Amino acid sequence: MLLGHELRQYREQRGITREDAGNRIRASASKISRMELGRVGFKLRDIEDLLKMYGVTDRKVVRQFLEVARESNKPGWWKEYGDSLHKWFVRYVGFEEAADHIRIYESQFVPGLLQTEEYAREIISGGVETDMVTEQRIEARLRRQQRLDRDKDMRMWVILDEAAVRRPIGGKTRGREIMRGQIRRLIEFCRDYDNITLQIVPFVVGAHAAEAGSFTLLRYSDFELADLLYLEQLTDGEIVDRRSVVEAYTKAMTRLSVAAATPDETLEMLKEMLADLERD
């Protein structure tokens, strides 16, 4: 998906239509569209022909593209869950896996990457008995989290509204138990994960820079690719690369980091929340 996105960037910079690009590799405009959306595999000869057409002649860049294409043709783990996950979310996970810096602001819930299994189960199932599709979605969420332990070079910066941490999940019966486990997990991230920065925006801050809602910013240091913005709605999700929009959200993230409690203050807030939950 990342490779397709870069190819589209080069094509648009040169003002080349999908029809003309398709003709270059003896294919259709629809094939170019599917390549750019990461919905088909990449033939190395096609990549070379398109890069040449797009004016990319640096052999180092071409070799990098071909290496990425070889990796892209290997099925990502998330494709195992293609029948259970929404197509737009499968696309997002491909971008997330390639990012080396993930920045998240969440206003409602603990982000999926930081959820315990019990918390994730309640969020995904809505507190009702699960079916096979729901179980696969839960499993996929836990698979996403494995990267936090596997890839220490990936950096993650998460800012949570205090409401996202205090909102009880799990109802009266198991809610306190689930929230105790989730708060303990967040404390572990603060203490034990050098590649994760966690901050909470306290209620006392009042109105702040992200009143419009949650968002995720993805960065790719190994590629000549601008940051991407991910916005998720009730029925779909959108990857945004418009520079002005991405810059606006980046500035909002910076303002949030100033308004939020520091990482050390956040750890103390979490300890106090846990103490409250452990009282009878």
Tab-separated table of N, CA and C in Angstrom, residues 14 26 75 89 107 145 154 169 184 193 200 209 250 265 269:
chain	number	residue	atom	x	y	z
A	14	ARG	N	4.093	14.398	-12.078
A	14	ARG	CA	4.435	14.523	-13.508
A	14	ARG	C	3.216	14.833	-14.373
A	26	ARG	N	1.112	-1.909	-20.507
A	26	ARG	CA	0.185	-2.785	-21.232
A	26	ARG	C	-0.965	-3.235	-20.334
A	75	PRO	N	2.296	-11.751	1.422
A	75	PRO	CA	1.051	-11.403	2.100
A	75	PRO	C	1.285	-10.951	3.531
A	89	PHE	N	-10.141	-0.619	6.810
A	89	PHE	CA	-9.248	-0.799	7.950
A	89	PHE	C	-8.060	-1.671	7.580
A	107	SER	N	-9.808	10.634	21.952
A	107	SER	CA	-10.692	11.351	22.863
A	107	SER	C	-11.691	10.470	23.589
A	145	GLN	N	-0.746	-5.415	18.068
A	145	GLN	CA	0.014	-4.984	19.234
A	145	GLN	C	1.381	-5.648	19.353
A	154	MET	N	10.451	1.434	16.195
A	154	MET	CA	9.227	2.180	15.938
A	154	MET	C	8.911	3.044	17.151
A	169	ILE	N	-15.419	0.755	31.053
A	169	ILE	CA	-15.712	-0.222	30.003
A	169	ILE	C	-15.993	-1.567	30.669
A	184	ARG	N	-3.322	-0.618	34.580
A	184	ARG	CA	-2.015	-1.237	34.854
A	184	ARG	C	-1.198	-1.359	33.565
A	193	TYR	N	8.499	0.959	28.357
A	193	TYR	CA	8.647	1.062	26.914
A	193	TYR	C	9.287	2.408	26.552
A	200	ILE	N	-1.616	12.519	29.043
A	200	ILE	CA	-3.051	12.671	29.238
A	200	ILE	C	-3.384	14.155	29.293
A	209	ALA	N	-7.019	21.822	21.514
A	209	ALA	CA	-6.742	21.913	20.076
A	209	ALA	C	-7.361	20.806	19.244
A	250	THR	N	-0.937	18.131	12.535
A	250	THR	CA	0.373	18.072	13.181
A	250	THR	C	0.520	19.202	14.188
A	265	GLU	N	4.022	13.292	34.862
A	265	GLU	CA	2.754	13.652	35.503
A	265	GLU	C	1.657	12.665	35.106
A	269	MET	N	-0.828	10.399	37.395
A	269	MET	CA	-2.282	10.396	37.227
A	269	MET	C	-2.813	8.969	37.124
